[in-house]
PDB file of C-alpha atoms in Angstrom:
ATOM      1  CA  MET A   1     -11.838  -0.935   4.764  1.00  0.00           C
ATOM      2  CA  SER A   2     -13.072   1.605   3.036  1.00  0.00           C
ATOM      3  CA  GLN A   3     -11.106   2.686  -0.157  1.00  0.00           C
ATOM      4  CA  GLN A   4      -9.784   5.995   1.262  1.00  0.00           C
ATOM      5  CA  LEU A   5      -6.767   5.749  -0.997  1.00  0.00           C
ATOM      6  CA  GLN A   6      -7.683   4.633  -4.257  1.00  0.00           C
ATOM      7  CA  GLY A   7      -6.073   6.357  -6.666  1.00  0.00           C
ATOM      8  CA  LYS A   8      -3.038   7.020  -4.300  1.00  0.00           C
ATOM      9  CA  VAL A   9       0.246   5.473  -5.125  1.00  0.00           C
ATOM     10  CA  ALA A  10       2.736   3.861  -1.712  1.00  0.00           C
ATOM     11  CA  LEU A  11       6.273   3.286  -1.603  1.00  0.00           C
ATOM     12  CA  VAL A  12       6.924   0.708   1.583  1.00  0.00           C
ATOM     13  CA  THR A  13      11.023   0.104   2.688  1.00  0.00           C
ATOM     14  CA  GLY A  14      11.682  -2.438   4.866  1.00  0.00           C
ATOM     15  CA  ALA A  15       8.037  -4.391   4.121  1.00  0.00           C
ATOM     16  CA  SER A  16       9.250  -7.750   3.956  1.00  0.00           C
ATOM     17  CA  SER A  17       8.381  -8.126   7.810  1.00  0.00           C
ATOM     18  CA  GLY A  18       6.492  -6.537  11.255  1.00  0.00           C
ATOM     19  CA  ILE A  19       5.613  -3.072  10.032  1.00  0.00           C
ATOM     20  CA  GLY A  20       6.772  -3.046   6.824  1.00  0.00           C
ATOM     21  CA  GLU A  21       4.511  -5.884   5.923  1.00  0.00           C
ATOM     22  CA  ALA A  22       1.807  -4.875   7.989  1.00  0.00           C
ATOM     23  CA  THR A  23       1.985  -1.438   6.682  1.00  0.00           C
ATOM     24  CA  ALA A  24       2.401  -2.432   3.201  1.00  0.00           C
ATOM     25  CA  VAL A  25      -1.390  -4.694   3.624  1.00  0.00           C
ATOM     26  CA  ALA A  26      -3.059  -1.928   5.549  1.00  0.00           C
ATOM     27  CA  LEU A  27      -2.090   0.414   2.560  1.00  0.00           C
ATOM     28  CA  ALA A  28      -3.353  -1.773  -0.477  1.00  0.00           C
ATOM     29  CA  GLU A  29      -6.565  -2.850   1.690  1.00  0.00           C
ATOM     30  CA  ALA A  30      -7.214   1.101   1.957  1.00  0.00           C
ATOM     31  CA  GLY A  31      -7.055   0.809  -1.949  1.00  0.00           C
ATOM     32  CA  ALA A  32      -3.539   1.680  -2.826  1.00  0.00           C
ATOM     33  CA  ALA A  33      -1.174   0.781  -5.538  1.00  0.00           C
ATOM     34  CA  VAL A  34       1.841  -0.353  -3.176  1.00  0.00           C
ATOM     35  CA  ALA A  35       5.644  -0.464  -4.093  1.00  0.00           C
ATOM     36  CA  ILE A  36       6.746  -2.950  -1.763  1.00  0.00           C
ATOM     37  CA  GLY A  37      11.283  -3.212  -0.912  1.00  0.00           C
ATOM     38  CA  ALA A  38      13.279  -4.817   1.109  1.00  0.00           C
ATOM     39  CA  ARG A  39      16.603  -6.914   0.144  1.00  0.00           C
ATOM     40  CA  ARG A  40      14.832 -10.430   0.976  1.00  0.00           C
ATOM     41  CA  ALA A  41      13.362 -10.952  -2.393  1.00  0.00           C
ATOM     42  CA  ASP A  42      11.608 -14.279  -0.965  1.00  0.00           C
ATOM     43  CA  ARG A  43       9.863 -12.754   1.406  1.00  0.00           C
ATOM     44  CA  LEU A  44       8.565  -9.689  -0.841  1.00  0.00           C
ATOM     45  CA  ALA A  45       7.650 -12.137  -3.660  1.00  0.00           C
ATOM     46  CA  GLY A  46       4.938 -13.862  -0.910  1.00  0.00           C
ATOM     47  CA  LEU A  47       3.909 -10.530   0.685  1.00  0.00           C
ATOM     48  CA  ALA A  48       3.335 -10.265  -3.112  1.00  0.00           C
ATOM     49  CA  GLN A  49       1.679 -12.641  -3.904  1.00  0.00           C
ATOM     50  CA  ARG A  50      -1.057 -12.447  -0.965  1.00  0.00           C
ATOM     51  CA  LEU A  51      -1.651  -9.126  -2.254  1.00  0.00           C
ATOM     52  CA  THR A  52      -2.213  -9.396  -5.773  1.00  0.00           C
ATOM     53  CA  ASP A  53      -4.255 -12.189  -4.947  1.00  0.00           C
ATOM     54  CA  ALA A  54      -6.657  -9.614  -2.661  1.00  0.00           C
ATOM     55  CA  GLY A  55      -6.588  -7.754  -5.390  1.00  0.00           C
ATOM     56  CA  ALA A  56      -4.304  -5.223  -5.339  1.00  0.00           C
ATOM     57  CA  ARG A  57      -2.299  -3.730  -7.580  1.00  0.00           C
ATOM     58  CA  VAL A  58       1.895  -4.507  -6.609  1.00  0.00           C
ATOM     59  CA  LEU A  59       5.544  -3.450  -7.612  1.00  0.00           C
ATOM     60  CA  THR A  60       8.137  -5.483  -5.465  1.00  0.00           C
ATOM     61  CA  LEU A  61      11.745  -4.001  -5.002  1.00  0.00           C
ATOM     62  CA  ASP A  62      15.040  -5.291  -4.734  1.00  0.00           C
ATOM     63  CA  LEU A  63      16.194  -2.353  -2.190  1.00  0.00           C
ATOM     64  CA  ASP A  64      18.908  -1.494  -0.202  1.00  0.00           C
ATOM     65  CA  VAL A  65      18.501   1.976   1.581  1.00  0.00           C
ATOM     66  CA  THR A  66      21.961   1.952   2.480  1.00  0.00           C
ATOM     67  CA  ASP A  67      23.001   2.733  -1.176  1.00  0.00           C
ATOM     68  CA  GLU A  68      21.554   5.486  -2.773  1.00  0.00           C
ATOM     69  CA  ALA A  69      21.418   4.904  -6.576  1.00  0.00           C
ATOM     70  CA  SER A  70      19.239   1.962  -5.128  1.00  0.00           C
ATOM     71  CA  CYS A  71      16.917   4.063  -3.481  1.00  0.00           C
ATOM     72  CA  ARG A  72      16.290   6.635  -6.536  1.00  0.00           C
ATOM     73  CA  ALA A  73      16.344   3.406  -8.665  1.00  0.00           C
ATOM     74  CA  ALA A  74      13.474   2.215  -6.220  1.00  0.00           C
ATOM     75  CA  VAL A  75      11.555   5.735  -6.918  1.00  0.00           C
ATOM     76  CA  ALA A  76      12.419   5.404 -10.472  1.00  0.00           C
ATOM     77  CA  ALA A  77      10.523   2.453 -10.526  1.00  0.00           C
ATOM     78  CA  THR A  78       7.594   3.165  -8.813  1.00  0.00           C
ATOM     79  CA  VAL A  79       6.916   6.247 -10.807  1.00  0.00           C
ATOM     80  CA  SER A  80       7.354   4.318 -14.095  1.00  0.00           C
ATOM     81  CA  GLU A  81       4.898   1.636 -12.653  1.00  0.00           C
ATOM     82  CA  PHE A  82       2.161   3.240 -11.349  1.00  0.00           C
ATOM     83  CA  GLY A  83       2.575   6.917 -13.035  1.00  0.00           C
ATOM     84  CA  GLY A  84       3.205   9.160  -9.722  1.00  0.00           C
ATOM     85  CA  LEU A  85       4.022   8.665  -5.872  1.00  0.00           C
ATOM     86  CA  ASP A  86       1.538   9.662  -2.903  1.00  0.00           C
ATOM     87  CA  VAL A  87       2.752   8.177  -0.032  1.00  0.00           C
ATOM     88  CA  LEU A  88       6.689   7.452   1.377  1.00  0.00           C
ATOM     89  CA  VAL A  89       6.928   5.030   4.187  1.00  0.00           C
ATOM     90  CA  ASN A  90      10.453   5.228   5.381  1.00  0.00           C
ATOM     91  CA  ASN A  91      10.003   1.543   7.837  1.00  0.00           C
ATOM     92  CA  ALA A  92      13.563   0.292   6.831  1.00  0.00           C
ATOM     93  CA  GLY A  93      15.308  -0.011  10.305  1.00  0.00           C
ATOM     94  CA  VAL A  94      17.812  -1.981  12.479  1.00  0.00           C
ATOM     95  CA  MET A  95      17.921  -2.155  16.188  1.00  0.00           C
ATOM     96  CA  LEU A  96      21.655  -3.025  17.133  1.00  0.00           C
ATOM     97  CA  LEU A  97      21.697  -2.222  21.092  1.00  0.00           C
ATOM     98  CA  GLY A  98      24.326  -2.580  23.346  1.00  0.00           C
ATOM     99  CA  ARG A  99      26.472  -0.559  25.850  1.00  0.00           C
ATOM    100  CA  ILE A 100      28.917   1.772  24.343  1.00  0.00           C
ATOM    101  CA  ASN A 101      32.091   0.542  26.032  1.00  0.00           C
ATOM    102  CA  GLY A 102      33.833  -2.049  24.235  1.00  0.00           C
ATOM    103  CA  ALA A 103      30.625  -1.951  21.459  1.00  0.00           C
ATOM    104  CA  ASP A 104      31.277  -3.452  17.894  1.00  0.00           C
ATOM    105  CA  THR A 105      31.129  -0.320  15.793  1.00  0.00           C
ATOM    106  CA  THR A 106      30.313  -1.830  13.112  1.00  0.00           C
ATOM    107  CA  ASP A 107      27.169  -2.060  14.800  1.00  0.00           C
ATOM    108  CA  TRP A 108      27.173   1.278  14.725  1.00  0.00           C
ATOM    109  CA  THR A 109      28.085   2.078  11.092  1.00  0.00           C
ATOM    110  CA  ARG A 110      25.128  -0.438   9.946  1.00  0.00           C
ATOM    111  CA  MET A 111      22.308   1.586  12.138  1.00  0.00           C
ATOM    112  CA  VAL A 112      23.525   4.826  11.116  1.00  0.00           C
ATOM    113  CA  ASN A 113      23.267   3.957   7.164  1.00  0.00           C
ATOM    114  CA  THR A 114      20.181   2.448   7.665  1.00  0.00           C
ATOM    115  CA  ASN A 115      17.810   3.916  10.198  1.00  0.00           C
ATOM    116  CA  VAL A 116      19.338   8.132   9.466  1.00  0.00           C
ATOM    117  CA  LEU A 117      21.076   7.932   5.887  1.00  0.00           C
ATOM    118  CA  GLY A 118      18.953   5.334   3.887  1.00  0.00           C
ATOM    119  CA  LEU A 119      15.955   7.167   5.433  1.00  0.00           C
ATOM    120  CA  MET A 120      17.406  10.443   4.110  1.00  0.00           C
ATOM    121  CA  PHE A 121      18.299   9.264   1.073  1.00  0.00           C
ATOM    122  CA  MET A 122      15.137   7.984  -0.017  1.00  0.00           C
ATOM    123  CA  THR A 123      13.069  10.981   1.590  1.00  0.00           C
ATOM    124  CA  HIS A 124      15.749  12.869  -1.265  1.00  0.00           C
ATOM    125  CA  ALA A 125      14.817  10.655  -3.963  1.00  0.00           C
ATOM    126  CA  ALA A 126      10.504  10.760  -3.297  1.00  0.00           C
ATOM    127  CA  LEU A 127      10.379  14.905  -2.490  1.00  0.00           C
ATOM    128  CA  PRO A 128      10.072  16.035  -6.276  1.00  0.00           C
ATOM    129  CA  HIS A 129       7.421  13.441  -6.748  1.00  0.00           C
ATOM    130  CA  LEU A 130       5.602  13.992  -3.232  1.00  0.00           C
ATOM    131  CA  VAL A 131       5.598  17.640  -3.902  1.00  0.00           C
ATOM    132  CA  GLU A 132       4.469  17.218  -7.406  1.00  0.00           C
ATOM    133  CA  ARG A 133       1.369  14.951  -5.716  1.00  0.00           C
ATOM    134  CA  LYS A 134       1.554  17.292  -2.409  1.00  0.00           C
ATOM    135  CA  GLY A 135       1.884  13.580  -1.241  1.00  0.00           C
ATOM    136  CA  ALA A 136       3.225  12.796   2.631  1.00  0.00           C
ATOM    137  CA  VAL A 137       6.129  10.784   4.096  1.00  0.00           C
ATOM    138  CA  VAL A 138       5.604   8.647   7.103  1.00  0.00           C
ATOM    139  CA  GLN A 139       9.365   8.529   9.025  1.00  0.00           C
ATOM    140  CA  MET A 140       9.179   5.043  11.176  1.00  0.00           C
ATOM    141  CA  SER A 141      10.888   6.285  14.570  1.00  0.00           C
ATOM    142  CA  SER A 142      10.686   4.693  17.658  1.00  0.00           C
ATOM    143  CA  THR A 143      10.217   5.734  21.821  1.00  0.00           C
ATOM    144  CA  ALA A 144      13.389   5.883  21.581  1.00  0.00           C
ATOM    145  CA  GLY A 145      13.520   8.914  19.615  1.00  0.00           C
ATOM    146  CA  ARG A 146      12.115  10.509  22.629  1.00  0.00           C
ATOM    147  CA  THR A 147      13.916   8.749  25.885  1.00  0.00           C
ATOM    148  CA  VAL A 148      17.108   7.350  26.260  1.00  0.00           C
ATOM    149  CA  ARG A 149      18.463   4.387  28.459  1.00  0.00           C
ATOM    150  CA  ALA A 150      21.848   2.824  29.011  1.00  0.00           C
ATOM    151  CA  GLY A 151      22.585  -0.086  26.879  1.00  0.00           C
ATOM    152  CA  THR A 152      20.824   1.904  23.655  1.00  0.00           C
ATOM    153  CA  GLY A 153      22.702   4.921  22.969  1.00  0.00           C
ATOM    154  CA  VAL A 154      23.620   4.847  19.389  1.00  0.00           C
ATOM    155  CA  TYR A 155      20.525   3.377  18.580  1.00  0.00           C
ATOM    156  CA  ASN A 156      19.027   6.448  20.044  1.00  0.00           C
ATOM    157  CA  ALA A 157      21.225   8.820  18.559  1.00  0.00           C
ATOM    158  CA  THR A 158      19.949   7.315  14.941  1.00  0.00           C
ATOM    159  CA  LYS A 159      15.988   7.759  16.043  1.00  0.00           C
ATOM    160  CA  TRP A 160      16.925  11.696  17.569  1.00  0.00           C
ATOM    161  CA  GLY A 161      18.380  11.778  14.266  1.00  0.00           C
ATOM    162  CA  VAL A 162      15.320  10.719  12.463  1.00  0.00           C
ATOM    163  CA  ASN A 163      12.947  12.817  14.001  1.00  0.00           C
ATOM    164  CA  ALA A 164      15.005  16.394  13.913  1.00  0.00           C
ATOM    165  CA  PHE A 165      15.796  15.880   9.817  1.00  0.00           C
ATOM    166  CA  SER A 166      11.456  14.941  10.081  1.00  0.00           C
ATOM    167  CA  GLU A 167      10.632  18.207  11.872  1.00  0.00           C
ATOM    168  CA  SER A 168      13.436  20.456   9.288  1.00  0.00           C
ATOM    169  CA  LEU A 169      11.955  18.636   6.455  1.00  0.00           C
ATOM    170  CA  ARG A 170       8.516  19.575   7.590  1.00  0.00           C
ATOM    171  CA  GLN A 171       9.632  23.057   7.831  1.00  0.00           C
ATOM    172  CA  GLU A 172      11.159  23.371   4.125  1.00  0.00           C
ATOM    173  CA  VAL A 173       7.936  21.212   2.621  1.00  0.00           C
ATOM    174  CA  TYR A 174       4.275  22.387   4.357  1.00  0.00           C
ATOM    175  CA  GLN A 175       4.013  25.530   2.272  1.00  0.00           C
ATOM    176  CA  ASP A 176       4.380  22.551  -1.157  1.00  0.00           C
ATOM    177  CA  GLY A 177       1.044  20.464   1.075  1.00  0.00           C
ATOM    178  CA  VAL A 178       3.652  17.898   1.630  1.00  0.00           C
ATOM    179  CA  ARG A 179       2.899  16.390   4.762  1.00  0.00           C
ATOM    180  CA  VAL A 180       5.255  14.739   7.228  1.00  0.00           C
ATOM    181  CA  VAL A 181       4.754  12.001   9.792  1.00  0.00           C
ATOM    182  CA  VAL A 182       7.060  10.845  12.686  1.00  0.00           C
ATOM    183  CA  VAL A 183       6.019   7.682  14.134  1.00  0.00           C
ATOM    184  CA  GLU A 184       6.946   6.432  17.285  1.00  0.00           C
ATOM    185  CA  PRO A 185       6.222   3.123  18.057  1.00  0.00           C
ATOM    186  CA  GLY A 186       7.365   1.450  21.667  1.00  0.00           C
ATOM    187  CA  ILE A 187       7.629  -2.683  21.897  1.00  0.00           C
ATOM    188  CA  VAL A 188       6.723  -4.498  19.016  1.00  0.00           C
ATOM    189  CA  ALA A 189       5.885  -7.948  18.155  1.00  0.00           C
ATOM    190  CA  THR A 190       8.750  -8.341  15.268  1.00  0.00           C
ATOM    191  CA  GLU A 191      11.567  -9.572  14.395  1.00  0.00           C
ATOM    192  CA  LEU A 192      14.129  -6.087  14.939  1.00  0.00           C
ATOM    193  CA  ARG A 193      15.695  -7.520  18.201  1.00  0.00           C
ATOM    194  CA  GLU A 194      16.436 -10.498  16.369  1.00  0.00           C
ATOM    195  CA  HIS A 195      19.251  -9.113  15.350  1.00  0.00           C
ATOM    196  CA  ILE A 196      21.226  -7.564  18.291  1.00  0.00           C
ATOM    197  CA  THR A 197      24.644  -9.419  18.320  1.00  0.00           C
ATOM    198  CA  ASP A 198      25.782  -8.186  22.442  1.00  0.00           C
ATOM    199  CA  ALA A 199      23.806 -11.386  24.093  1.00  0.00           C
ATOM    200  CA  ASP A 200      23.422  -9.596  27.353  1.00  0.00           C
ATOM    201  CA  ALA A 201      21.304  -6.660  25.542  1.00  0.00           C
ATOM    202  CA  LYS A 202      19.421  -8.678  23.423  1.00  0.00           C
ATOM    203  CA  ALA A 203      18.127 -10.761  26.457  1.00  0.00           C
ATOM    204  CA  SER A 204      17.616  -7.579  28.287  1.00  0.00           C
ATOM    205  CA  ILE A 205      15.085  -6.712  25.487  1.00  0.00           C
ATOM    206  CA  VAL A 206      13.937 -10.036  25.350  1.00  0.00           C
ATOM    207  CA  ARG A 207      13.059 -10.495  29.144  1.00  0.00           C
ATOM    208  CA  SER A 208      11.142  -6.607  28.828  1.00  0.00           C
ATOM    209  CA  ALA A 209       9.471  -7.533  25.944  1.00  0.00           C
ATOM    210  CA  GLU A 210       8.292 -10.781  26.925  1.00  0.00           C
ATOM    211  CA  SER A 211       7.313  -9.488  30.527  1.00  0.00           C
ATOM    212  CA  ILE A 212       4.108  -7.212  28.555  1.00  0.00           C
ATOM    213  CA  ARG A 213       1.232  -6.749  25.845  1.00  0.00           C
ATOM    214  CA  GLN A 214       3.289  -6.522  23.087  1.00  0.00           C
ATOM    215  CA  LEU A 215       2.356  -3.893  19.770  1.00  0.00           C
ATOM    216  CA  GLN A 216       1.608  -6.051  16.862  1.00  0.00           C
ATOM    217  CA  PRO A 217       2.773  -4.606  13.607  1.00  0.00           C
ATOM    218  CA  GLU A 218      -0.602  -4.153  12.888  1.00  0.00           C
ATOM    219  CA  ASP A 219      -1.414  -1.866  15.228  1.00  0.00           C
ATOM    220  CA  ILE A 220       1.247   0.480  13.760  1.00  0.00           C
ATOM    221  CA  ALA A 221       0.430  -0.157   9.788  1.00  0.00           C
ATOM    222  CA  ASN A 222      -3.420   1.390  11.466  1.00  0.00           C
ATOM    223  CA  ALA A 223      -1.517   4.654  12.390  1.00  0.00           C
ATOM    224  CA  VAL A 224       0.298   4.872   9.659  1.00  0.00           C
ATOM    225  CA  VAL A 225      -3.237   4.421   7.565  1.00  0.00           C
ATOM    226  CA  TRP A 226      -5.264   6.693   9.347  1.00  0.00           C
ATOM    227  CA  ALA A 227      -2.490   9.437   9.345  1.00  0.00           C
ATOM    228  CA  VAL A 228      -1.748   9.893   5.564  1.00  0.00           C
ATOM    229  CA  THR A 229      -6.225   9.425   4.892  1.00  0.00           C
ATOM    230  CA  GLN A 230      -6.676  13.092   7.172  1.00  0.00           C
ATOM    231  CA  PRO A 231      -7.928  15.354   5.147  1.00  0.00           C
ATOM    232  CA  ALA A 232      -5.526  17.834   3.160  1.00  0.00           C
ATOM    233  CA  HIS A 233      -5.937  20.737   5.874  1.00  0.00           C
ATOM    234  CA  VAL A 234      -4.864  18.193   8.740  1.00  0.00           C
ATOM    235  CA  SER A 235      -1.350  17.073   9.041  1.00  0.00           C
ATOM    236  CA  VAL A 236      -0.692  14.500  11.597  1.00  0.00           C
ATOM    237  CA  ASN A 237       3.094  15.082  12.367  1.00  0.00           C
ATOM    238  CA  GLU A 238       4.294  12.642  14.861  1.00  0.00           C
ATOM    239  CA  ILE A 239       2.018   9.339  16.996  1.00  0.00           C
ATOM    240  CA  LEU A 240       3.473   8.268  19.709  1.00  0.00           C
ATOM    241  CA  VAL A 241       2.220   4.597  20.267  1.00  0.00           C
ATOM    242  CA  ARG A 242       3.685   2.236  22.954  1.00  0.00           C
ATOM    243  CA  PRO A 243       2.336  -0.375  24.901  1.00  0.00           C
ATOM    244  CA  THR A 244      -0.327   0.266  27.555  1.00  0.00           C
ATOM    245  CA  ASP A 245       2.031  -2.052  29.688  1.00  0.00           C
ATOM    246  CA  GLN A 246       5.350  -0.084  28.593  1.00  0.00           C
ATOM    247  CA  GLY A 247       6.945   2.177  31.469  1.00  0.00           C
ATOM    248  CA  TRP A 248       9.556   4.076  29.514  1.00  0.00           C
TER     249      TRP A 248
END
């Protein structure tokens, strides 16, 4: 891969698996120094070793995006280690599907805190540095931020929130040269659905996923790299990526 991001610095949240892991790899392959953040330190260590062995500059971050102080510390550590920040990828998220009636509302709190507030905290902490470097923020949304289905309402609400926040952000920072990219994947072969606590909802999404050719994390990572390596006058604001077989 060409070194289009040589000299750039990227921070990826939720980097211990799935889309976050693949995105960190892709950004490093494109030449960026990469800060990788997540709560699972063992998984991060393995990824960091692979990236280092491949010649990348890597920083591991013990990051809980639901904790604003942790978000500020992660950004500060990245800037201290690498001298700045050019790309923030807000990938950390959870998908705890289930019907509204009878729901375990602790799932709702967890989704809102991670998918919405966590993304906002990271964006807020990183923004001064992104303005300084005329960088980019990539928000990992979902097709659930565009289409609503029964049994996914609160997850939908978090992703619609991500999209609304990101468009407002874009209107605030475009004159500073900062680009805001919203990526909306369809079904991707990741661990995301393994954490669903509602048995019926989990079985339903697993059936749907297994019935189609799913996207791979690398498909989304490639889209992220493509967006952030466009010329400075080009701002790719929204990327919707579904599996060919996904009809919703």
